């Protein structure tokens, strides 16, 4: 698994996940339950991971739709 995206904005994750599913690319959200620990403040970023072999294709989908990738 390779990190594709890191953000505190949940709407980006919904959009990115929908785009990836539309391209038949499996993705997995990490740190979703961290909001319980932070009290729902949105200060801890979530991460979106894809399989290493799908990373390049997923990165193209994100760039084509104006979503900035993790560095």
mmCIF file of C-alpha atoms in Angstrom:
data_model
loop_
_atom_site.group_PDB
_atom_site.id
_atom_site.type_symbol
_atom_site.label_atom_id
_atom_site.label_comp_id
_atom_site.label_asym_id
_atom_site.label_seq_id
_atom_site.Cartn_x
_atom_site.Cartn_y
_atom_site.Cartn_z
ATOM 1 C CA UNK A 1 0.000 0.000 0.000
ATOM 2 C CA UNK A 2 1.183 3.485 -0.819
ATOM 3 C CA UNK A 3 -0.092 6.824 0.468
ATOM 4 C CA UNK A 4 -1.861 8.799 -2.218
ATOM 5 C CA UNK A 5 -3.519 11.598 -0.289
ATOM 6 C CA UNK A 6 -3.387 13.200 3.170
ATOM 7 C CA UNK A 7 -5.905 15.806 4.277
ATOM 8 C CA UNK A 8 -8.149 16.990 7.091
ATOM 9 C CA UNK A 9 -11.008 17.732 4.656
ATOM 10 C CA UNK A 10 -13.488 14.808 4.627
ATOM 11 C CA UNK A 11 -15.110 16.026 1.400
ATOM 12 C CA UNK A 12 -11.870 15.478 -0.503
ATOM 13 C CA UNK A 13 -11.820 11.871 0.662
ATOM 14 C CA UNK A 14 -15.394 11.255 -0.467
ATOM 15 C CA UNK A 15 -14.642 12.750 -3.889
ATOM 16 C CA UNK A 16 -11.293 10.975 -4.284
ATOM 17 C CA UNK A 17 -12.728 7.615 -3.206
ATOM 18 C CA UNK A 18 -15.604 7.953 -5.673
ATOM 19 C CA UNK A 19 -13.202 8.819 -8.494
ATOM 20 C CA UNK A 20 -10.967 5.852 -7.705
ATOM 21 C CA UNK A 21 -13.899 3.440 -7.463
ATOM 22 C CA UNK A 22 -15.084 4.726 -10.835
ATOM 23 C CA UNK A 23 -11.712 3.688 -12.275
ATOM 24 C CA UNK A 24 -11.790 0.281 -10.499
ATOM 25 C CA UNK A 25 -8.921 1.248 -8.204
ATOM 26 C CA UNK A 26 -9.216 -0.062 -4.649
ATOM 27 C CA UNK A 27 -8.444 2.427 -1.901
ATOM 28 C CA UNK A 28 -8.335 2.350 1.876
ATOM 29 C CA UNK A 29 -8.820 5.251 4.297
ATOM 30 C CA UNK A 30 -6.507 5.310 7.296
ATOM 31 C CA UNK A 31 -6.938 7.304 10.506
ATOM 32 C CA UNK A 32 -10.714 7.655 10.069
ATOM 33 C CA UNK A 33 -11.372 7.005 13.747
ATOM 34 C CA UNK A 34 -8.763 9.483 14.957
ATOM 35 C CA UNK A 35 -11.563 12.067 15.290
ATOM 36 C CA UNK A 36 -12.614 10.199 18.432
ATOM 37 C CA UNK A 37 -9.229 10.925 19.980
ATOM 38 C CA UNK A 38 -9.062 14.540 18.846
ATOM 39 C CA UNK A 39 -12.646 15.317 19.823
ATOM 40 C CA UNK A 40 -13.867 16.004 16.270
ATOM 41 C CA UNK A 41 -11.698 19.094 15.783
ATOM 42 C CA UNK A 42 -10.343 17.977 12.405
ATOM 43 C CA UNK A 43 -6.702 18.640 13.228
ATOM 44 C CA UNK A 44 -5.352 15.153 12.531
ATOM 45 C CA UNK A 45 -5.163 14.328 8.816
ATOM 46 C CA UNK A 46 -6.618 11.213 7.271
ATOM 47 C CA UNK A 47 -4.668 9.205 4.706
ATOM 48 C CA UNK A 48 -5.886 7.515 1.543
ATOM 49 C CA UNK A 49 -3.867 4.493 0.439
ATOM 50 C CA UNK A 50 -3.856 2.510 -2.796
ATOM 51 C CA UNK A 51 -1.996 -0.610 -3.859
ATOM 52 C CA UNK A 52 1.535 0.110 -5.033
ATOM 53 C CA UNK A 53 0.799 -1.234 -8.505
ATOM 54 C CA UNK A 54 -2.215 1.138 -8.826
ATOM 55 C CA UNK A 55 -0.430 4.241 -7.526
ATOM 56 C CA UNK A 56 0.598 5.756 -10.875
ATOM 57 C CA UNK A 57 -2.865 5.308 -12.378
ATOM 58 C CA UNK A 58 -4.507 6.695 -9.213
ATOM 59 C CA UNK A 59 -2.158 9.695 -9.212
ATOM 60 C CA UNK A 60 -3.210 10.552 -12.769
ATOM 61 C CA UNK A 61 -6.877 10.401 -11.769
ATOM 62 C CA UNK A 62 -6.249 12.730 -8.817
ATOM 63 C CA UNK A 63 -4.231 15.243 -10.871
ATOM 64 C CA UNK A 64 -6.808 15.242 -13.675
ATOM 65 C CA UNK A 65 -9.461 16.221 -11.131
ATOM 66 C CA UNK A 66 -7.445 18.905 -9.342
ATOM 67 C CA UNK A 67 -6.691 16.986 -6.146
ATOM 68 C CA UNK A 68 -3.220 17.603 -4.743
ATOM 69 C CA UNK A 69 -1.267 14.485 -3.816
ATOM 70 C CA UNK A 70 0.726 13.857 -0.660
ATOM 71 C CA UNK A 71 4.382 14.801 -0.950
#
